[in-house]
Short mmCIF file of C-alpha atoms and ligand atoms in Angstrom, two decimals:
data_model
loop_
_atom_site.label_atom_id
_atom_site.label_comp_id
_atom_site.label_asym_id
_atom_site.label_seq_id
_atom_site.Cartn_x
_atom_site.Cartn_y
_atom_site.Cartn_z
CA UNK R 1 139.94 123.88 127.79
CA UNK R 2 138.02 120.74 126.83
CA UNK R 3 136.52 121.08 123.44
CA UNK R 4 133.91 119.14 121.63
CA UNK R 5 132.73 119.24 118.08
CA UNK R 6 129.29 120.67 117.60
CA UNK R 7 126.61 118.10 117.30
CA UNK R 8 124.56 117.92 114.13
CA UNK R 9 121.11 117.47 115.52
CA UNK R 10 118.25 117.63 113.07
CA UNK R 11 115.42 118.40 115.48
CA UNK R 12 112.50 119.58 113.37
CA UNK R 13 110.09 120.72 116.07
CA UNK R 14 110.29 122.07 119.59
CA UNK R 15 108.18 119.19 120.94
CA UNK R 16 111.09 116.82 120.28
CA UNK R 17 112.96 118.42 123.18
CA UNK R 18 110.34 117.01 125.59
CA UNK R 19 109.55 120.46 126.93
CA UNK R 20 106.78 121.29 129.37
CA UNK R 21 103.48 121.83 127.56
CA UNK R 22 103.26 125.40 128.95
CA UNK R 23 106.51 126.30 127.24
CA UNK R 24 105.42 124.68 123.99
CA UNK R 25 102.23 126.70 124.14
CA UNK R 26 104.25 129.91 124.56
CA UNK R 27 106.58 128.96 121.70
CA UNK R 28 103.56 128.37 119.50
CA UNK R 29 102.08 131.71 120.49
CA UNK R 30 105.38 133.41 119.62
CA UNK R 31 105.06 131.87 116.17
CA UNK R 32 108.17 129.68 116.28
CA UNK R 33 107.80 126.32 114.57
CA UNK R 34 111.32 125.10 113.79
CA UNK R 35 114.24 125.38 116.20
CA UNK R 36 117.14 127.42 114.85
CA UNK R 37 120.58 125.72 114.64
CA UNK R 38 121.79 127.28 117.90
CA UNK R 39 118.59 126.07 119.58
CA UNK R 40 118.93 122.57 118.11
CA UNK R 41 122.39 122.29 119.59
CA UNK R 42 122.22 124.22 122.84
CA UNK R 43 118.82 123.12 124.18
CA UNK R 44 119.54 119.37 124.61
CA UNK R 45 123.00 120.00 126.10
CA UNK R 46 121.65 122.58 128.54
CA UNK R 47 118.94 120.14 129.59
CA UNK R 48 121.74 117.62 130.27
CA UNK R 49 123.21 120.22 132.68
CA UNK R 50 126.39 120.70 130.64
CA UNK R 51 128.38 123.92 130.79
CA UNK R 52 128.47 125.52 127.34
CA UNK R 53 130.73 127.93 125.52
CA UNK R 54 128.80 129.08 122.47
CA UNK R 55 129.77 131.40 119.66
CA UNK R 56 126.54 132.69 118.18
CA UNK R 57 125.57 136.08 116.86
CA UNK R 58 122.55 138.08 117.82
CA UNK R 59 119.86 137.24 115.31
CA UNK R 60 120.68 133.54 115.49
CA UNK R 61 117.95 132.79 118.03
CA UNK R 62 120.39 132.38 120.94
CA UNK R 63 118.13 134.01 123.54
CA UNK R 64 115.50 131.30 123.15
CA UNK R 65 118.34 128.75 122.97
CA UNK R 66 119.25 129.43 126.59
CA UNK R 67 115.92 130.67 128.01
CA UNK R 68 113.89 127.67 126.95
CA UNK R 69 116.02 124.97 128.63
CA UNK R 70 116.54 127.23 131.65
CA UNK R 71 112.78 127.55 132.14
CA UNK R 72 112.32 123.84 131.49
CA UNK R 73 114.74 123.06 134.31
CA UNK R 74 112.81 125.33 136.68
CA UNK R 75 109.50 123.72 135.77
CA UNK R 76 110.87 120.19 136.03
CA UNK R 77 112.26 120.74 139.54
CA UNK R 78 110.45 123.66 141.19
CA UNK R 79 112.60 125.97 143.27
CA UNK R 80 112.49 126.38 147.02
CA UNK R 81 113.08 129.80 148.60
CA UNK R 82 115.29 131.72 148.18
CA UNK R 83 114.08 131.43 144.69
CA UNK R 84 116.55 133.12 142.36
CA UNK R 85 117.55 130.17 140.22
CA UNK R 86 118.74 131.72 136.99
CA UNK R 87 120.92 134.79 136.50
CA UNK R 88 121.46 136.21 133.02
CA UNK R 89 124.14 138.90 132.67
CA UNK R 90 124.39 141.02 129.53
CA UNK R 91 126.20 144.22 128.54
CA UNK R 92 123.48 146.81 127.89
CA UNK R 93 120.16 147.85 129.37
CA UNK R 94 118.47 147.59 126.00
CA UNK R 95 119.60 144.03 125.51
CA UNK R 96 118.55 143.18 129.07
CA UNK R 97 115.08 144.55 128.36
CA UNK R 98 114.84 142.50 125.21
CA UNK R 99 115.82 139.30 127.01
CA UNK R 100 113.35 140.22 129.76
CA UNK R 101 110.54 140.53 127.22
CA UNK R 102 111.34 137.17 125.66
CA UNK R 103 111.51 135.56 129.09
CA UNK R 104 108.12 136.99 130.00
CA UNK R 105 106.63 135.72 126.76
CA UNK R 106 108.03 132.24 127.34
CA UNK R 107 106.80 132.26 130.97
CA UNK R 108 103.30 133.44 130.05
CA UNK R 109 101.55 130.15 130.87
CA UNK R 110 103.65 129.39 133.96
CA UNK R 111 103.93 130.96 137.40
CA UNK R 112 107.63 131.69 136.90
CA UNK R 113 108.65 135.25 137.62
CA UNK R 114 111.33 137.23 135.77
CA UNK R 115 113.00 140.36 137.15
CA UNK R 116 115.05 143.04 135.42
CA UNK R 117 118.00 144.65 137.25
CA UNK R 118 119.66 147.42 135.27
CA UNK R 119 121.02 150.89 135.89
CA UNK R 120 118.72 153.85 135.40
CA UNK R 121 115.73 152.14 137.07
CA UNK R 122 114.30 152.24 140.59
CA UNK R 123 116.77 150.65 143.04
CA UNK R 124 114.21 149.88 145.76
CA UNK R 125 111.88 148.06 143.38
CA UNK R 126 114.85 146.01 142.26
CA UNK R 127 115.69 145.15 145.88
CA UNK R 128 112.17 143.83 146.23
CA UNK R 129 112.67 141.70 143.12
CA UNK R 130 115.89 140.29 144.49
CA UNK R 131 114.31 139.48 147.84
CA UNK R 132 110.87 138.28 146.84
CA UNK R 133 110.31 135.15 144.89
CA UNK R 134 111.84 136.01 141.57
CA UNK R 135 112.98 132.96 139.64
CA UNK R 136 114.99 134.52 136.84
CA UNK R 137 117.04 137.71 137.07
CA UNK R 138 118.22 139.48 133.93
CA UNK R 139 120.81 142.11 134.71
CA UNK R 140 123.65 144.35 133.66
CA UNK R 141 126.74 143.82 135.85
CA UNK R 142 127.18 147.35 137.26
CA UNK R 143 123.77 147.48 138.92
CA UNK R 144 124.13 144.00 140.41
CA UNK R 145 127.33 145.15 142.10
CA UNK R 146 125.52 148.20 143.49
CA UNK R 147 123.02 145.80 145.08
CA UNK R 148 125.90 143.74 146.44
CA UNK R 149 126.92 146.74 148.54
CA UNK R 150 123.81 146.10 150.61
CA UNK R 151 123.53 142.34 150.33
CA UNK R 152 125.43 139.85 148.19
CA UNK R 153 123.91 136.48 149.01
CA UNK R 154 121.21 136.59 146.35
CA UNK R 155 122.73 134.00 144.05
CA UNK R 156 123.87 131.35 146.46
CA UNK R 157 121.21 128.88 145.39
CA UNK R 158 121.66 129.69 141.73
CA UNK R 159 121.22 126.76 139.38
CA UNK R 160 122.11 128.43 136.11
CA UNK R 161 124.33 131.39 135.27
CA UNK R 162 124.19 132.71 131.70
CA UNK R 163 126.56 135.29 130.26
CA UNK R 164 125.17 136.76 127.06
CA UNK R 165 127.31 138.83 124.65
CA UNK R 166 130.32 138.02 126.83
CA UNK R 167 132.80 139.52 124.37
CA UNK R 168 130.94 142.79 124.44
CA UNK R 169 130.77 142.81 128.24
CA UNK R 170 134.53 142.40 128.38
CA UNK R 171 135.11 145.04 125.68
CA UNK R 172 133.00 147.43 127.74
CA UNK R 173 135.29 146.87 130.72
CA UNK R 174 132.95 144.67 132.77
CA UNK R 175 135.47 141.86 133.25
CA UNK R 176 136.15 142.54 136.95
CA UNK R 177 132.47 143.18 137.64
CA UNK R 178 131.48 139.89 136.05
CA UNK R 179 134.12 137.99 137.99
CA UNK R 180 133.03 139.67 141.24
CA UNK R 181 129.43 138.58 140.60
CA UNK R 182 130.43 135.04 139.67
CA UNK R 183 132.38 134.85 142.93
CA UNK R 184 129.05 135.25 144.79
CA UNK R 185 127.21 132.60 142.78
CA UNK R 186 126.59 129.04 143.87
CA UNK R 187 129.69 127.03 142.94
CA UNK R 188 127.60 123.98 141.95
CA UNK R 189 125.70 125.91 139.30
CA UNK R 190 125.66 125.24 135.56
CA UNK R 191 127.14 128.03 133.41
CA UNK R 192 126.47 129.00 129.79
CA UNK R 193 128.63 131.58 128.07
CA UNK R 194 127.50 133.11 124.77
CA UNK R 195 129.81 135.29 122.71
CA UNK R 196 129.72 136.58 119.14
CA UNK R 197 133.24 135.26 118.75
CA UNK R 198 135.49 132.78 120.48
CA UNK R 199 138.53 134.51 118.98
CA UNK R 200 138.54 136.86 121.94
CA UNK R 201 141.34 136.31 124.41
CA UNK R 202 139.33 137.76 127.30
CA UNK R 203 136.39 135.44 126.61
CA UNK R 204 138.58 132.35 126.60
CA UNK R 205 140.28 133.52 129.79
CA UNK R 206 137.03 134.15 131.60
CA UNK R 207 135.55 130.89 130.25
CA UNK R 208 138.51 129.01 131.71
CA UNK R 209 137.78 130.55 135.09
CA UNK R 210 134.07 129.90 135.25
CA UNK R 211 133.11 126.93 133.06
CA UNK R 212 133.55 123.29 134.03
CA UNK R 213 134.48 120.95 131.14
CA UNK R 214 132.37 122.99 128.73
CA UNK R 215 131.00 121.77 125.44
CA UNK R 216 131.99 124.25 122.74
CA UNK R 217 129.42 125.08 120.10
CA UNK R 218 130.59 127.14 117.15
CA UNK R 219 127.55 128.55 115.45
CA UNK R 220 128.96 131.84 114.42
CA UNK R 221 128.13 132.74 110.84
CA UNK R 222 130.23 135.87 111.03
CA UNK R 223 131.93 135.17 107.70
CA UNK R 224 129.02 133.50 106.01
CA UNK R 225 128.12 136.41 103.81
CA UNK R 226 124.90 137.81 105.27
CA UNK R 227 123.01 136.76 102.17
CA UNK R 228 119.84 138.54 103.21
CA UNK R 229 121.61 141.90 103.65
CA UNK R 230 122.52 143.95 100.58
CA UNK R 231 125.71 145.79 101.43
CA UNK R 232 126.44 149.01 99.58
CA UNK R 233 128.84 151.90 99.84
CA UNK R 234 128.57 155.46 98.63
CA UNK R 235 131.70 157.61 98.33
CA UNK R 236 131.61 161.07 99.88
CA UNK R 237 133.84 164.08 99.42
CA UNK R 238 133.56 165.39 102.98
CA UNK R 239 131.33 165.68 106.01
CA UNK R 240 128.84 168.08 104.39
CA UNK R 241 128.53 165.81 101.39
CA UNK R 242 127.77 162.94 103.77
CA UNK R 243 125.02 164.98 105.43
CA UNK R 244 123.38 165.53 102.05
CA UNK R 245 123.69 161.84 101.16
CA UNK R 246 122.16 160.89 104.50
CA UNK R 247 119.19 163.22 104.08
CA UNK R 248 118.61 161.91 100.54
CA UNK R 249 118.76 158.29 101.62
CA UNK R 250 116.40 158.78 104.54
CA UNK R 251 113.95 160.60 102.31
CA UNK R 252 114.15 158.49 99.14
CA UNK R 253 115.58 155.05 99.85
CA UNK R 254 112.62 152.70 100.36
CA UNK R 255 112.53 151.47 103.96
CA UNK R 256 110.24 150.87 106.89
CA UNK R 257 112.67 151.85 109.67
CA UNK R 258 116.22 153.13 109.43
CA UNK R 259 119.12 152.95 111.84
CA UNK R 260 121.97 155.43 111.39
CA UNK R 261 125.26 154.78 113.17
CA UNK R 262 127.71 157.43 114.29
CA UNK R 263 131.04 156.72 115.98
CA UNK R 264 130.64 159.27 118.78
CA UNK R 265 127.88 160.74 120.93
CA UNK R 266 128.59 164.21 119.61
CA UNK R 267 128.31 163.05 116.03
CA UNK R 268 125.09 161.21 116.82
CA UNK R 269 123.62 164.40 118.29
CA UNK R 270 124.69 166.41 115.28
CA UNK R 271 123.05 163.92 112.91
CA UNK R 272 119.92 163.80 115.02
CA UNK R 273 119.56 167.58 114.80
CA UNK R 274 120.27 167.55 111.07
CA UNK R 275 117.74 164.80 110.39
CA UNK R 276 115.08 166.44 112.54
CA UNK R 277 115.87 169.69 110.75
CA UNK R 278 114.71 168.21 107.46
CA UNK R 279 111.46 167.12 109.07
CA UNK R 280 112.10 163.41 109.59
CA UNK R 281 110.67 161.47 112.55
CA UNK R 282 113.85 160.48 114.33
CA UNK R 283 115.07 159.38 117.75
CA UNK R 284 118.50 159.48 119.37
CA UNK R 285 120.23 156.78 121.40
CA UNK R 286 123.57 156.98 123.16
CA UNK R 287 125.02 156.21 126.58
CA UNK R 288 124.62 159.66 128.11
CA UNK R 289 120.88 159.85 127.55
CA UNK R 290 118.71 159.31 130.59
CA UNK R 291 117.33 155.77 130.78
CA UNK R 292 113.70 156.92 130.74
CA UNK R 293 114.33 158.75 127.46
CA UNK R 294 116.20 155.76 126.06
CA UNK R 295 113.25 153.52 126.89
CA UNK R 296 110.82 155.97 125.36
CA UNK R 297 112.84 156.23 122.16
CA UNK R 298 112.97 152.45 121.82
CA UNK R 299 109.23 152.26 122.46
CA UNK R 300 108.49 154.90 119.82
CA UNK R 301 110.70 153.12 117.30
CA UNK R 302 109.18 149.72 117.99
CA UNK R 303 105.65 150.98 117.60
CA UNK R 304 106.54 153.12 114.58
CA UNK R 305 105.90 156.66 115.83
CA UNK R 306 109.47 157.37 114.77
CA UNK R 307 111.06 155.45 111.93
CA UNK R 308 114.67 156.60 112.15
CA UNK R 309 117.07 156.00 115.01
CA UNK R 310 120.40 157.80 115.18
CA UNK R 311 122.70 155.87 117.48
CA UNK R 312 126.19 155.07 118.65
CA UNK R 313 127.40 151.49 118.96
CA UNK R 314 125.18 151.24 122.02
CA UNK R 315 122.53 150.10 119.53
CA UNK R 316 124.88 147.80 117.63
CA UNK R 317 124.53 144.75 119.81
CA UNK R 318 121.58 142.56 120.31
CA UNK R 319 118.79 144.99 119.46
CA UNK R 320 115.99 143.24 117.67
CA UNK R 321 113.51 145.73 116.27
CA UNK R 322 111.05 144.61 113.69
CA UNK R 323 111.01 146.60 110.49
CA UNK R 324 114.59 147.91 110.44
CA UNK R 325 115.48 147.28 106.82
CA UNK R 326 117.95 150.10 106.28
CA UNK R 327 121.18 150.57 108.24
CA UNK R 328 123.37 153.54 107.34
CA UNK R 329 126.93 153.79 108.58
CA UNK R 330 127.44 157.55 108.54
CA UNK R 331 130.82 156.88 110.13
CA UNK R 332 132.67 153.72 109.23
CA UNK R 333 132.99 151.56 112.34
CA UNK R 334 136.45 151.03 113.75
CA UNK R 335 136.67 147.34 112.96
CA UNK R 336 134.98 144.46 111.18
CA UNK R 337 133.34 142.99 114.26
CA UNK R 338 131.60 146.28 115.07
CA UNK R 339 130.51 146.53 111.42
CA UNK R 340 128.94 143.06 111.59
CA UNK R 341 127.05 143.94 114.73
CA UNK R 342 125.77 147.19 113.29
CA UNK R 343 124.49 145.66 110.07
CA UNK R 344 123.05 142.74 112.02
CA UNK R 345 120.28 145.08 113.21
CA UNK R 346 118.71 144.50 109.80
CA UNK R 347 118.05 141.27 107.93
CA UNK R 348 117.01 139.64 111.18
CA UNK R 349 115.07 136.40 111.34
CA UNK R 350 115.66 135.92 107.59
CA UNK R 351 114.10 139.23 106.50
CA UNK R 352 115.77 141.33 103.78
CA UNK R 353 117.77 144.42 104.63
CA UNK R 354 120.04 147.01 103.05
CA UNK R 355 123.08 148.59 104.58
CA UNK R 356 124.85 151.62 103.14
CA UNK R 357 128.23 152.94 104.26
CA UNK R 358 129.14 156.55 103.52
CA UNK R 359 132.87 156.53 102.88
CA UNK R 360 135.21 159.55 102.83
CA UNK R 361 138.74 159.24 101.49
CA UNK R 362 140.09 159.06 105.06
CA UNK R 363 137.87 156.04 105.67
CA UNK R 364 138.64 154.13 102.49
CA UNK R 365 141.31 151.87 103.97
CA UNK R 366 139.14 151.08 106.97
CA UNK R 367 136.23 150.16 104.70
CA UNK R 368 138.43 148.08 102.39
CA UNK R 369 139.80 146.28 105.46
CA UNK R 370 136.26 145.47 106.58
CA UNK R 371 135.44 144.10 103.12
CA UNK R 372 138.47 141.85 103.28
CA UNK R 373 137.62 140.79 106.82
CA UNK R 374 134.16 139.73 105.64
CA UNK R 375 135.54 138.33 102.39
CA UNK R 376 132.91 140.40 100.61
CA UNK R 377 132.91 143.27 98.14
CA UNK R 378 130.23 145.85 98.78
CA UNK R 379 128.15 147.28 95.96
CA UNK R 380 129.45 150.69 94.84
CA UNK R 381 126.70 153.18 94.28
CA UNK R 382 126.29 156.88 93.43
CA UNK R 383 123.18 158.96 94.06
CA UNK R 384 121.92 160.95 91.11
CA UNK R 385 122.49 164.66 91.59
CA UNK R 386 124.73 164.04 94.61
CA UNK R 387 127.82 162.65 92.90
CA UNK R 388 131.04 163.82 94.47
CA UNK R 389 134.50 164.16 93.06
CA UNK R 390 136.08 161.47 95.23
CA UNK R 391 136.16 158.22 93.27
CA UNK R 392 138.20 155.99 95.53
CA UNK R 393 141.91 155.20 95.33
CA UNK R 394 143.62 155.85 92.00
CA UNK R 395 143.90 152.21 91.05
CA UNK R 396 140.15 151.75 91.31
CA UNK R 397 139.42 155.01 89.49
CA UNK R 398 141.57 154.14 86.50
CA UNK R 399 139.95 150.72 86.22
CA UNK R 400 136.70 152.43 85.14
CA UNK R 401 134.59 150.40 87.51
CA UNK R 402 131.29 150.93 89.28
CA UNK R 403 132.16 154.25 90.87
CA UNK R 404 131.18 156.17 87.76
CA UNK R 405 127.68 154.79 87.41
CA UNK R 406 124.75 157.08 88.17
CA UNK R 407 122.29 156.03 90.88
CA UNK R 408 123.03 152.45 90.02
CA UNK R 409 123.84 149.54 92.19
CA UNK R 410 126.66 147.64 90.52
CA UNK R 411 128.75 144.98 92.12
CA UNK R 412 132.35 146.03 92.56
CA UNK R 413 134.74 143.87 90.61
CA UNK R 414 136.29 141.49 93.04
CA UNK R 415 139.69 141.36 91.44
CA UNK R 416 140.05 145.14 91.39
CA UNK R 417 139.01 145.61 95.00
CA UNK R 418 141.43 142.89 96.07
CA UNK R 419 144.23 144.91 94.48
CA UNK R 420 143.78 147.67 97.07
CA UNK R 421 146.86 146.58 98.89
CA UNK R 422 146.29 144.26 101.81
CA UNK R 423 149.48 145.74 103.24
CA UNK R 424 147.82 149.12 103.81
CA UNK R 425 145.18 147.54 106.01
CA UNK R 426 147.71 145.46 107.84
CA UNK R 427 149.51 148.59 108.89
CA UNK R 428 146.51 150.52 110.02
CA UNK R 429 143.13 149.13 110.50
CA UNK R 430 141.17 146.29 111.85
CA UNK R 431 144.07 143.91 111.96
CA UNK R 432 145.30 145.70 115.07
CA UNK R 433 142.92 144.18 117.55
CA UNK R 434 142.05 140.94 115.91
CA UNK R 435 143.51 138.54 113.41
CA UNK R 436 141.09 138.86 110.52
CA UNK R 437 143.33 137.15 107.99
CA UNK R 438 143.04 133.97 110.03
CA UNK R 439 139.39 134.47 110.83
CA UNK R 440 137.85 132.94 107.75
P1 LIG B 501 118.21 136.49 119.07
O1 LIG B 501 119.42 135.94 118.36
O2 LIG B 501 117.94 135.77 120.33
O3 LIG B 501 118.30 138.00 119.24
O4 LIG B 501 116.92 136.20 118.15
C1 LIG B 501 116.69 136.80 116.92
C2 LIG B 501 115.25 136.76 116.49
O5 LIG B 501 114.87 135.44 116.13
C3 LIG B 501 114.26 137.22 117.55
O6 LIG B 501 113.35 138.10 116.95
C4 LIG B 501 113.55 135.96 117.95
O7 LIG B 501 112.23 136.23 118.35
C5 LIG B 501 113.58 135.14 116.67
N1 LIG B 501 113.55 133.68 116.87
C6 LIG B 501 114.12 132.98 117.87
N2 LIG B 501 113.91 131.66 117.71
C7 LIG B 501 113.19 131.51 116.58
C8 LIG B 501 112.67 130.37 115.87
N3 LIG B 501 112.87 129.13 116.29
N4 LIG B 501 111.99 130.60 114.72
C9 LIG B 501 111.81 131.87 114.27
N5 LIG B 501 112.27 132.99 114.88
C10 LIG B 501 112.96 132.81 116.03
#
């Protein structure tokens, strides 16, 4: 696949991109003054009609990086019917809604129309959107295919196809769906593919199939340290101990909004009941909840009626909710990439955030593997009155390090943590799916 080094543009304002004044007005209203690095690089290339393969995380400003030049192209050369000119595919309904909102904000001073096509919403209304003068469609793949059963010619005049969170879409098993949709899109279109990582075999394979001589932009800061997120871990003896730690943290740890991750739907429901049982204002989000309830929960969290969300990894990608400054991993995620996405729900747009992992002895190796993957040592912490007997692996315990401190946040000693054999991780944990030792 053709590759190109990322450009090092130093664009200081959005007006330097020669954008339509209506878009600049919207950008100003949204409060954005300086383009983010992904915007500096992707906007000019998209305006030059190049295909792009971009590695950029959520939180980097990538949505505006593709929406803004897409809208600019539509304003520069107005569309003739049938009007669907831009299709944006993404993995989850929540992410689609978020992109939809940003598109509507950017379109505020134009006549451009954005439509949302996701599962769990009225099919007939969506048919009307697909048939009547909608310029930009934001969709999840499954629902688009359902519409294809009735009619599949919607995207034959498409000018721009954008795949957002492509790695996640493939991990969720949407590969065939995406390819089936692309098959029905105008072959002369421009294509942009955004992924959190380019170290994903499926992404490279699909990029080879659908991008023409793409420019590759590597903006991923996945190993850059997340300087604005304080990463802590608290050791727990067992599940019950974790429940007590969770309740304490939600009640006493200073925060505006908290996000608690569980590895399974059942666990999420259990935590939700436990948290509600101690009188906290919490919501629950997982894939089996009815879409109306999911929307309502997100609305209540955004506007602050509830300030705790218990969720599965459904909430790990792309969600951008103001005020989340505490992320608790009740269960340790299964690999480093998932961990990064979970903690990325805080510390967004340069705000400060704290993330706390509750670690049982059975999760120690997984957690240590994630630390090595990130090349970071998390701060070991104990909560006064809730100290357990588990102190980590023997080697750490005998070193007399941070684990013994009471309700203190002390940095773990790098050298000691590094001694927790790399070989153990290599046998078991995150190294299975990816190649973290090469990832740095
Ligand atoms: P995203 O990576 O698209 O999820 O964006 C992350 C957050 O950055 C969102 O809240 C955006 O509204 C915000 N954002 C996008 N572009 C800018 C910008 N140029 N300046 C400040 N914030 C931005």
